[in-house]
């Protein structure tokens, strides 16, 4: 049984996609942030910090389930191996979950694929959030 609300997984997927969409700065340090620069990575951008804080605030069972959903989406485990994936995530946790997850390329895709494999519609979940 999934030990995290699917909506929380969808929230992480959305925020991870926002981080993935960022690009390096193309203007000078003194230039003002405006609509043309919204996709630039800037020192004051709170997107990654907010996502880290969200993941850190999850309890250990939720964090393990979040990792398990990502693994299922990455096809490290099958959807029928959810309990094993969660237990493995708990057993192998050695550092902050946020550090691990934010270091995974394509995190948002894996989370959405994992939700889908577990029978949840990621698009519907994400639409309900915003």
mmCIF file of N, CA and C in Angstrom:
data_model
loop_
_atom_site.group_PDB
_atom_site.id
_atom_site.type_symbol
_atom_site.label_atom_id
_atom_site.label_comp_id
_atom_site.label_asym_id
_atom_site.label_seq_id
_atom_site.Cartn_x
_atom_site.Cartn_y
_atom_site.Cartn_z
ATOM 1 N N UNK A 1 0.834 -1.185 0.000
ATOM 2 C CA UNK A 1 0.000 0.000 0.000
ATOM 3 C C UNK A 1 0.880 1.249 0.000
ATOM 4 N N UNK A 2 0.533 2.195 -0.823
ATOM 5 C CA UNK A 2 1.263 3.450 -0.925
ATOM 6 C C UNK A 2 1.112 4.223 0.379
ATOM 7 N N UNK A 3 2.220 4.669 0.936
ATOM 8 C CA UNK A 3 2.223 5.353 2.226
ATOM 9 C C UNK A 3 2.380 6.862 2.076
ATOM 10 N N UNK A 4 1.952 7.387 0.930
ATOM 11 C CA UNK A 4 1.949 8.821 0.657
ATOM 12 C C UNK A 4 0.743 9.111 -0.211
ATOM 13 N N UNK A 5 0.138 10.269 -0.010
ATOM 14 C CA UNK A 5 -0.988 10.638 -0.855
ATOM 15 C C UNK A 5 -0.482 10.862 -2.279
ATOM 16 N N UNK A 6 -1.169 10.316 -3.255
ATOM 17 C CA UNK A 6 -0.739 10.499 -4.649
ATOM 18 C C UNK A 6 -0.626 11.979 -5.038
ATOM 19 N N UNK A 7 -1.441 12.831 -4.421
ATOM 20 C CA UNK A 7 -1.373 14.262 -4.701
ATOM 21 C C UNK A 7 -0.024 14.852 -4.288
ATOM 22 N N UNK A 8 0.556 14.334 -3.231
ATOM 23 C CA UNK A 8 1.878 14.810 -2.807
ATOM 24 C C UNK A 8 2.944 14.403 -3.821
ATOM 25 N N UNK A 9 2.816 13.214 -4.361
ATOM 26 C CA UNK A 9 3.754 12.765 -5.392
ATOM 27 C C UNK A 9 3.604 13.657 -6.622
ATOM 28 N N UNK A 10 2.375 13.963 -6.989
ATOM 29 C CA UNK A 10 2.124 14.838 -8.142
ATOM 30 C C UNK A 10 2.705 16.226 -7.898
ATOM 31 N N UNK A 11 2.593 16.719 -6.674
ATOM 32 C CA UNK A 11 3.167 18.029 -6.338
ATOM 33 C C UNK A 11 4.682 18.016 -6.553
ATOM 34 N N UNK A 12 5.339 16.970 -6.089
ATOM 35 C CA UNK A 12 6.796 16.861 -6.273
ATOM 36 C C UNK A 12 7.126 16.789 -7.763
ATOM 37 N N UNK A 13 6.334 16.044 -8.519
ATOM 38 C CA UNK A 13 6.579 15.937 -9.966
ATOM 39 C C UNK A 13 6.476 17.297 -10.641
ATOM 40 N N UNK A 14 5.474 18.068 -10.276
ATOM 41 C CA UNK A 14 5.298 19.397 -10.869
ATOM 42 C C UNK A 14 6.489 20.286 -10.541
ATOM 43 N N UNK A 15 6.883 20.315 -9.275
ATOM 44 C CA UNK A 15 8.001 21.172 -8.864
ATOM 45 C C UNK A 15 9.314 20.700 -9.489
ATOM 46 N N UNK A 16 9.502 19.411 -9.604
ATOM 47 C CA UNK A 16 10.723 18.890 -10.228
ATOM 48 C C UNK A 16 10.773 19.292 -11.702
ATOM 49 N N UNK A 17 9.630 19.299 -12.358
ATOM 50 C CA UNK A 17 9.571 19.711 -13.761
ATOM 51 C C UNK A 17 9.924 21.193 -13.890
ATOM 52 N N UNK A 18 9.481 21.995 -12.935
ATOM 53 C CA UNK A 18 9.825 23.419 -12.945
ATOM 54 C C UNK A 18 11.335 23.615 -12.823
ATOM 55 N N UNK A 19 11.968 22.829 -11.981
ATOM 56 C CA UNK A 19 13.421 22.925 -11.819
ATOM 57 C C UNK A 19 14.114 22.474 -13.098
ATOM 58 N N UNK A 20 13.630 21.397 -13.695
ATOM 59 C CA UNK A 20 14.226 20.880 -14.936
ATOM 60 C C UNK A 20 14.124 21.883 -16.075
ATOM 61 N N UNK A 21 13.098 22.729 -16.039
ATOM 62 C CA UNK A 21 12.875 23.691 -17.121
ATOM 63 C C UNK A 21 13.812 24.891 -17.041
ATOM 64 N N UNK A 22 14.471 25.061 -15.905
ATOM 65 C CA UNK A 22 15.343 26.229 -15.735
ATOM 66 C C UNK A 22 16.576 26.109 -16.623
ATOM 67 N N UNK A 23 17.074 27.264 -17.040
ATOM 68 C CA UNK A 23 18.276 27.340 -17.865
ATOM 69 C C UNK A 23 19.247 28.318 -17.219
ATOM 70 N N UNK A 24 20.475 28.304 -17.677
ATOM 71 C CA UNK A 24 21.467 29.242 -17.176
ATOM 72 C C UNK A 24 21.104 30.673 -17.526
ATOM 73 N N UNK A 25 21.618 31.602 -16.725
ATOM 74 C CA UNK A 25 21.345 33.021 -16.975
ATOM 75 C C UNK A 25 21.928 33.446 -18.311
ATOM 76 N N UNK A 26 21.167 34.237 -19.051
ATOM 77 C CA UNK A 26 21.673 34.739 -20.320
ATOM 78 C C UNK A 26 21.858 36.248 -20.310
ATOM 79 N N UNK A 27 21.511 36.881 -19.186
ATOM 80 C CA UNK A 27 21.716 38.321 -19.108
ATOM 81 C C UNK A 27 22.741 38.625 -18.012
ATOM 82 N N UNK A 28 23.062 39.869 -17.832
ATOM 83 C CA UNK A 28 24.087 40.258 -16.871
ATOM 84 C C UNK A 28 23.580 40.280 -15.441
ATOM 85 N N UNK A 29 24.516 40.332 -14.489
ATOM 86 C CA UNK A 29 24.167 40.308 -13.072
ATOM 87 C C UNK A 29 23.258 41.461 -12.665
ATOM 88 N N UNK A 30 23.429 42.628 -13.242
ATOM 89 C CA UNK A 30 22.654 43.786 -12.855
ATOM 90 C C UNK A 30 21.289 43.870 -13.507
ATOM 91 N N UNK A 31 20.993 42.970 -14.435
ATOM 92 C CA UNK A 31 19.726 43.028 -15.145
ATOM 93 C C UNK A 31 18.575 42.607 -14.228
ATOM 94 N N UNK A 32 17.419 43.158 -14.481
ATOM 95 C CA UNK A 32 16.237 42.904 -13.674
ATOM 96 C C UNK A 32 15.541 41.628 -14.137
ATOM 97 N N UNK A 33 15.045 40.852 -13.166
ATOM 98 C CA UNK A 33 14.259 39.666 -13.494
ATOM 99 C C UNK A 33 12.879 40.127 -13.958
ATOM 100 N N UNK A 34 12.470 39.671 -15.109
ATOM 101 C CA UNK A 34 11.157 40.016 -15.639
ATOM 102 C C UNK A 34 10.600 38.806 -16.385
ATOM 103 N N UNK A 35 9.514 38.997 -17.085
ATOM 104 C CA UNK A 35 8.857 37.885 -17.773
ATOM 105 C C UNK A 35 9.774 37.189 -18.771
ATOM 106 N N UNK A 36 10.706 37.930 -19.367
ATOM 107 C CA UNK A 36 11.614 37.332 -20.341
ATOM 108 C C UNK A 36 12.656 36.432 -19.692
ATOM 109 N N UNK A 37 12.836 36.558 -18.391
ATOM 110 C CA UNK A 37 13.888 35.801 -17.714
ATOM 111 C C UNK A 37 13.341 34.772 -16.732
ATOM 112 N N UNK A 38 12.051 34.453 -16.824
ATOM 113 C CA UNK A 38 11.420 33.579 -15.840
ATOM 114 C C UNK A 38 12.033 32.174 -15.798
ATOM 115 N N UNK A 39 12.590 31.708 -16.896
ATOM 116 C CA UNK A 39 13.174 30.372 -16.910
ATOM 117 C C UNK A 39 14.659 30.366 -16.569
ATOM 118 N N UNK A 40 15.210 31.518 -16.246
ATOM 119 C CA UNK A 40 16.617 31.571 -15.856
ATOM 120 C C UNK A 40 16.796 31.113 -14.417
ATOM 121 N N UNK A 41 17.870 30.406 -14.167
ATOM 122 C CA UNK A 41 18.231 30.045 -12.807
ATOM 123 C C UNK A 41 18.849 31.275 -12.165
ATOM 124 N N UNK A 42 18.272 31.718 -11.085
ATOM 125 C CA UNK A 42 18.756 32.905 -10.382
ATOM 126 C C UNK A 42 18.998 32.555 -8.923
ATOM 127 N N UNK A 43 19.902 33.270 -8.290
ATOM 128 C CA UNK A 43 20.243 33.025 -6.894
ATOM 129 C C UNK A 43 19.023 33.127 -5.979
ATOM 130 N N UNK A 44 18.116 34.026 -6.270
ATOM 131 C CA UNK A 44 16.945 34.217 -5.424
ATOM 132 C C UNK A 44 15.787 33.295 -5.741
ATOM 133 N N UNK A 45 15.955 32.368 -6.686
ATOM 134 C CA UNK A 45 14.886 31.465 -7.090
ATOM 135 C C UNK A 45 14.650 30.439 -5.982
ATOM 136 N N UNK A 46 13.443 30.408 -5.494
ATOM 137 C CA UNK A 46 13.122 29.541 -4.356
ATOM 138 C C UNK A 46 12.571 28.180 -4.754
ATOM 139 N N UNK A 47 12.435 27.891 -6.043
ATOM 140 C CA UNK A 47 11.794 26.651 -6.480
ATOM 141 C C UNK A 47 12.455 25.417 -5.883
ATOM 142 N N UNK A 48 13.778 25.300 -6.017
ATOM 143 C CA UNK A 48 14.449 24.114 -5.487
ATOM 144 C C UNK A 48 14.389 24.081 -3.966
ATOM 145 N N UNK A 49 14.577 25.211 -3.329
ATOM 146 C CA UNK A 49 14.509 25.261 -1.872
ATOM 147 C C UNK A 49 13.141 24.857 -1.346
ATOM 148 N N UNK A 50 12.097 25.317 -2.026
ATOM 149 C CA UNK A 50 10.740 24.950 -1.629
ATOM 150 C C UNK A 50 10.507 23.454 -1.793
ATOM 151 N N UNK A 51 11.011 22.883 -2.886
ATOM 152 C CA UNK A 51 10.833 21.446 -3.100
ATOM 153 C C UNK A 51 11.615 20.646 -2.061
ATOM 154 N N UNK A 52 12.841 21.063 -1.776
ATOM 155 C CA UNK A 52 13.629 20.390 -0.733
ATOM 156 C C UNK A 52 12.897 20.431 0.605
ATOM 157 N N UNK A 53 12.365 21.588 0.952
ATOM 158 C CA UNK A 53 11.652 21.735 2.227
ATOM 159 C C UNK A 53 10.412 20.845 2.259
ATOM 160 N N UNK A 54 9.691 20.760 1.132
ATOM 161 C CA UNK A 54 8.501 19.921 1.059
ATOM 162 C C UNK A 54 8.859 18.455 1.286
ATOM 163 N N UNK A 55 9.897 17.986 0.600
ATOM 164 C CA UNK A 55 10.305 16.583 0.738
ATOM 165 C C UNK A 55 10.802 16.312 2.156
ATOM 166 N N UNK A 56 11.583 17.221 2.706
ATOM 167 C CA UNK A 56 12.119 17.051 4.058
ATOM 168 C C UNK A 56 11.004 17.009 5.094
ATOM 169 N N UNK A 57 9.916 17.748 4.868
ATOM 170 C CA UNK A 57 8.805 17.794 5.817
ATOM 171 C C UNK A 57 7.956 16.514 5.794
ATOM 172 N N UNK A 58 8.116 15.703 4.757
ATOM 173 C CA UNK A 58 7.394 14.429 4.718
ATOM 174 C C UNK A 58 7.941 13.511 5.800
ATOM 175 N N UNK A 59 7.088 12.664 6.358
ATOM 176 C CA UNK A 59 7.597 11.700 7.339
ATOM 177 C C UNK A 59 8.371 10.601 6.616
ATOM 178 N N UNK A 60 9.051 9.769 7.361
ATOM 179 C CA UNK A 60 9.944 8.769 6.752
ATOM 180 C C UNK A 60 9.185 7.770 5.882
ATOM 181 N N UNK A 61 7.963 7.414 6.263
ATOM 182 C CA UNK A 61 7.171 6.499 5.434
ATOM 183 C C UNK A 61 6.803 7.152 4.100
ATOM 184 N N UNK A 62 6.427 8.427 4.146
ATOM 185 C CA UNK A 62 6.092 9.141 2.919
ATOM 186 C C UNK A 62 7.315 9.285 2.017
ATOM 187 N N UNK A 63 8.459 9.600 2.611
ATOM 188 C CA UNK A 63 9.683 9.734 1.824
ATOM 189 C C UNK A 63 10.042 8.413 1.152
ATOM 190 N N UNK A 64 9.928 7.313 1.886
ATOM 191 C CA UNK A 64 10.236 6.003 1.305
ATOM 192 C C UNK A 64 9.274 5.676 0.170
ATOM 193 N N UNK A 65 8.006 6.005 0.335
ATOM 194 C CA UNK A 65 7.025 5.757 -0.723
ATOM 195 C C UNK A 65 7.301 6.620 -1.947
ATOM 196 N N UNK A 66 7.728 7.857 -1.719
ATOM 197 C CA UNK A 66 8.068 8.744 -2.827
ATOM 198 C C UNK A 66 9.215 8.157 -3.644
ATOM 199 N N UNK A 67 10.229 7.674 -2.957
ATOM 200 C CA UNK A 67 11.359 7.031 -3.637
ATOM 201 C C UNK A 67 10.881 5.779 -4.367
ATOM 202 N N UNK A 68 10.018 5.003 -3.728
ATOM 203 C CA UNK A 68 9.503 3.775 -4.345
ATOM 204 C C UNK A 68 8.722 4.088 -5.631
ATOM 205 N N UNK A 69 7.913 5.141 -5.612
ATOM 206 C CA UNK A 69 7.163 5.525 -6.814
ATOM 207 C C UNK A 69 8.132 5.888 -7.931
ATOM 208 N N UNK A 70 9.186 6.627 -7.582
ATOM 209 C CA UNK A 70 10.191 6.983 -8.592
ATOM 210 C C UNK A 70 10.848 5.727 -9.147
ATOM 211 N N UNK A 71 11.203 4.794 -8.278
ATOM 212 C CA UNK A 71 11.829 3.550 -8.746
ATOM 213 C C UNK A 71 10.891 2.769 -9.658
ATOM 214 N N UNK A 72 9.612 2.733 -9.321
ATOM 215 C CA UNK A 72 8.643 2.030 -10.167
ATOM 216 C C UNK A 72 8.550 2.714 -11.526
ATOM 217 N N UNK A 73 8.540 4.030 -11.530
ATOM 218 C CA UNK A 73 8.516 4.763 -12.792
ATOM 219 C C UNK A 73 9.772 4.558 -13.615
ATOM 220 N N UNK A 74 10.887 4.327 -12.933
ATOM 221 C CA UNK A 74 12.163 4.087 -13.614
ATOM 222 C C UNK A 74 12.318 2.619 -13.994
ATOM 223 N N UNK A 75 11.375 1.797 -13.564
ATOM 224 C CA UNK A 75 11.318 0.358 -13.827
ATOM 225 C C UNK A 75 12.399 -0.424 -13.089
ATOM 226 N N UNK A 76 12.846 0.126 -11.960
ATOM 227 C CA UNK A 76 13.724 -0.634 -11.078
ATOM 228 C C UNK A 76 12.904 -1.702 -10.358
ATOM 229 N N UNK A 77 11.661 -1.379 -10.070
ATOM 230 C CA UNK A 77 10.691 -2.301 -9.480
ATOM 231 C C UNK A 77 9.430 -2.233 -10.325
ATOM 232 N N UNK A 78 8.647 -3.285 -10.274
ATOM 233 C CA UNK A 78 7.340 -3.273 -10.929
ATOM 234 C C UNK A 78 6.288 -2.768 -9.963
ATOM 235 N N UNK A 79 5.145 -2.379 -10.481
ATOM 236 C CA UNK A 79 4.065 -1.888 -9.627
ATOM 237 C C UNK A 79 3.629 -2.943 -8.621
ATOM 238 N N UNK A 80 3.723 -4.214 -9.001
ATOM 239 C CA UNK A 80 3.353 -5.296 -8.099
ATOM 240 C C UNK A 80 4.388 -5.516 -6.993
ATOM 241 N N UNK A 81 5.498 -4.796 -7.046
ATOM 242 C CA UNK A 81 6.554 -4.905 -6.041
ATOM 243 C C UNK A 81 6.619 -3.652 -5.148
ATOM 244 N N UNK A 82 5.492 -2.940 -5.036
ATOM 245 C CA UNK A 82 5.461 -1.689 -4.284
ATOM 246 C C UNK A 82 5.940 -1.873 -2.851
ATOM 247 N N UNK A 83 5.434 -2.871 -2.158
ATOM 248 C CA UNK A 83 5.827 -3.083 -0.756
ATOM 249 C C UNK A 83 7.330 -3.324 -0.643
ATOM 250 N N UNK A 84 7.885 -4.115 -1.544
ATOM 251 C CA UNK A 84 9.324 -4.378 -1.547
ATOM 252 C C UNK A 84 10.108 -3.103 -1.844
ATOM 253 N N UNK A 85 9.618 -2.300 -2.779
ATOM 254 C CA UNK A 85 10.291 -1.046 -3.117
ATOM 255 C C UNK A 85 10.304 -0.094 -1.925
ATOM 256 N N UNK A 86 9.182 0.004 -1.230
ATOM 257 C CA UNK A 86 9.109 0.875 -0.050
ATOM 258 C C UNK A 86 10.073 0.389 1.027
ATOM 259 N N UNK A 87 10.066 -0.914 1.277
ATOM 260 C CA UNK A 87 10.965 -1.451 2.304
ATOM 261 C C UNK A 87 12.427 -1.252 1.915
ATOM 262 N N UNK A 88 12.750 -1.430 0.656
ATOM 263 C CA UNK A 88 14.117 -1.213 0.180
ATOM 264 C C UNK A 88 14.510 0.243 0.364
ATOM 265 N N UNK A 89 13.597 1.148 0.052
ATOM 266 C CA UNK A 89 13.883 2.586 0.239
ATOM 267 C C UNK A 89 14.153 2.892 1.706
ATOM 268 N N UNK A 90 13.409 2.293 2.599
ATOM 269 C CA UNK A 90 13.630 2.497 4.035
ATOM 270 C C UNK A 90 14.969 1.912 4.466
ATOM 271 N N UNK A 91 15.264 0.700 3.994
ATOM 272 C CA UNK A 91 16.493 0.013 4.393
ATOM 273 C C UNK A 91 17.746 0.682 3.837
ATOM 274 N N UNK A 92 17.651 1.269 2.655
ATOM 275 C CA UNK A 92 18.833 1.812 1.986
ATOM 276 C C UNK A 92 18.994 3.319 2.141
ATOM 277 N N UNK A 93 18.117 3.951 2.893
ATOM 278 C CA UNK A 93 18.211 5.404 3.091
ATOM 279 C C UNK A 93 19.464 5.718 3.908
ATOM 280 N N UNK A 94 20.381 6.460 3.298
ATOM 281 C CA UNK A 94 21.633 6.795 3.985
ATOM 282 C C UNK A 94 21.852 8.297 4.093
ATOM 283 N N UNK A 95 21.098 9.062 3.367
ATOM 284 C CA UNK A 95 21.248 10.512 3.377
ATOM 285 C C UNK A 95 19.899 11.160 3.191
ATOM 286 N N UNK A 96 19.874 12.474 3.080
ATOM 287 C CA UNK A 96 18.603 13.166 2.886
ATOM 288 C C UNK A 96 17.903 12.729 1.592
ATOM 289 N N UNK A 97 16.645 12.399 1.718
ATOM 290 C CA UNK A 97 15.863 11.960 0.568
ATOM 291 C C UNK A 97 15.803 13.035 -0.509
ATOM 292 N N UNK A 98 15.698 14.297 -0.096
ATOM 293 C CA UNK A 98 15.635 15.384 -1.076
ATOM 294 C C UNK A 98 16.900 15.420 -1.926
ATOM 295 N N UNK A 99 18.060 15.229 -1.306
ATOM 296 C CA UNK A 99 19.317 15.217 -2.062
ATOM 297 C C UNK A 99 19.306 14.092 -3.089
ATOM 298 N N UNK A 100 18.867 12.915 -2.654
ATOM 299 C CA UNK A 100 18.839 11.761 -3.554
ATOM 300 C C UNK A 100 17.907 12.020 -4.734
ATOM 301 N N UNK A 101 16.668 12.425 -4.427
ATOM 302 C CA UNK A 101 15.683 12.596 -5.497
ATOM 303 C C UNK A 101 16.051 13.723 -6.451
ATOM 304 N N UNK A 102 16.536 14.842 -5.923
ATOM 305 C CA UNK A 102 16.862 15.967 -6.804
ATOM 306 C C UNK A 102 18.115 15.702 -7.626
ATOM 307 N N UNK A 103 18.822 14.645 -7.311
ATOM 308 C CA UNK A 103 19.966 14.240 -8.114
ATOM 309 C C UNK A 103 19.612 13.256 -9.218
ATOM 310 N N UNK A 104 18.346 12.890 -9.295
ATOM 311 C CA UNK A 104 17.890 11.919 -10.302
ATOM 312 C C UNK A 104 17.437 12.661 -11.561
ATOM 313 N N UNK A 105 18.141 12.452 -12.673
ATOM 314 C CA UNK A 105 17.667 13.063 -13.927
ATOM 315 C C UNK A 105 16.293 12.500 -14.286
ATOM 316 N N UNK A 106 15.455 13.327 -14.833
ATOM 317 C CA UNK A 106 14.102 12.932 -15.261
ATOM 318 C C UNK A 106 13.186 12.558 -14.093
ATOM 319 N N UNK A 107 13.451 13.118 -12.906
ATOM 320 C CA UNK A 107 12.658 12.798 -11.722
ATOM 321 C C UNK A 107 11.163 12.962 -11.976
ATOM 322 N N UNK A 108 10.771 14.062 -12.560
ATOM 323 C CA UNK A 108 9.335 14.301 -12.767
ATOM 324 C C UNK A 108 8.722 13.233 -13.672
ATOM 325 N N UNK A 109 9.444 12.847 -14.705
ATOM 326 C CA UNK A 109 8.938 11.796 -15.604
ATOM 327 C C UNK A 109 8.792 10.474 -14.866
ATOM 328 N N UNK A 110 9.793 10.123 -14.063
ATOM 329 C CA UNK A 110 9.741 8.856 -13.314
ATOM 330 C C UNK A 110 8.596 8.845 -12.306
ATOM 331 N N UNK A 111 8.371 9.979 -11.633
ATOM 332 C CA UNK A 111 7.267 10.034 -10.672
ATOM 333 C C UNK A 111 5.927 9.885 -11.377
ATOM 334 N N UNK A 112 5.762 10.560 -12.499
ATOM 335 C CA UNK A 112 4.511 10.445 -13.246
ATOM 336 C C UNK A 112 4.319 9.032 -13.783
ATOM 337 N N UNK A 113 5.388 8.423 -14.300
ATOM 338 C CA UNK A 113 5.296 7.053 -14.800
ATOM 339 C C UNK A 113 4.991 6.084 -13.659
ATOM 340 N N UNK A 114 5.568 6.330 -12.494
ATOM 341 C CA UNK A 114 5.300 5.487 -11.330
ATOM 342 C C UNK A 114 3.858 5.595 -10.881
ATOM 343 N N UNK A 115 3.339 6.820 -10.815
ATOM 344 C CA UNK A 115 1.930 6.995 -10.468
ATOM 345 C C UNK A 115 1.035 6.264 -11.457
ATOM 346 N N UNK A 116 1.339 6.405 -12.738
ATOM 347 C CA UNK A 116 0.553 5.753 -13.776
ATOM 348 C C UNK A 116 0.590 4.233 -13.615
ATOM 349 N N UNK A 117 1.766 3.688 -13.358
ATOM 350 C CA UNK A 117 1.903 2.236 -13.186
ATOM 351 C C UNK A 117 1.109 1.740 -11.977
ATOM 352 N N UNK A 118 0.944 2.615 -10.979
ATOM 353 C CA UNK A 118 0.205 2.241 -9.770
ATOM 354 C C UNK A 118 -1.297 2.508 -9.895
ATOM 355 N N UNK A 119 -1.730 2.947 -11.085
ATOM 356 C CA UNK A 119 -3.155 3.117 -11.333
ATOM 357 C C UNK A 119 -3.694 4.514 -11.082
ATOM 358 N N UNK A 120 -2.808 5.480 -10.890
ATOM 359 C CA UNK A 120 -3.238 6.865 -10.697
ATOM 360 C C UNK A 120 -2.991 7.636 -11.984
ATOM 361 N N UNK A 121 -3.869 8.571 -12.289
ATOM 362 C CA UNK A 121 -3.700 9.397 -13.480
ATOM 363 C C UNK A 121 -2.940 10.659 -13.093
ATOM 364 N N UNK A 122 -1.647 10.760 -13.445
ATOM 365 C CA UNK A 122 -0.858 11.922 -13.046
ATOM 366 C C UNK A 122 -1.432 13.245 -13.537
ATOM 367 N N UNK A 123 -1.972 13.270 -14.738
ATOM 368 C CA UNK A 123 -2.540 14.509 -15.282
ATOM 369 C C UNK A 123 -3.717 14.994 -14.448
ATOM 370 N N UNK A 124 -4.586 14.066 -14.068
ATOM 371 C CA UNK A 124 -5.732 14.442 -13.236
ATOM 372 C C UNK A 124 -5.271 14.943 -11.870
ATOM 373 N N UNK A 125 -4.310 14.263 -11.272
ATOM 374 C CA UNK A 125 -3.795 14.684 -9.976
ATOM 375 C C UNK A 125 -3.173 16.075 -10.052
ATOM 376 N N UNK A 126 -2.395 16.302 -11.095
ATOM 377 C CA UNK A 126 -1.718 17.595 -11.258
ATOM 378 C C UNK A 126 -2.733 18.690 -11.555
ATOM 379 N N UNK A 127 -3.752 18.381 -12.365
ATOM 380 C CA UNK A 127 -4.790 19.370 -12.656
ATOM 381 C C UNK A 127 -5.544 19.772 -11.398
ATOM 382 N N UNK A 128 -5.770 18.805 -10.509
ATOM 383 C CA UNK A 128 -6.482 19.087 -9.270
ATOM 384 C C UNK A 128 -5.673 19.976 -8.326
ATOM 385 N N UNK A 129 -4.352 19.975 -8.484
ATOM 386 C CA UNK A 129 -3.497 20.778 -7.598
ATOM 387 C C UNK A 129 -3.480 22.241 -8.003
ATOM 388 N N UNK A 130 -3.646 22.528 -9.294
ATOM 389 C CA UNK A 130 -3.513 23.911 -9.748
ATOM 390 C C UNK A 130 -4.662 24.346 -10.594
#
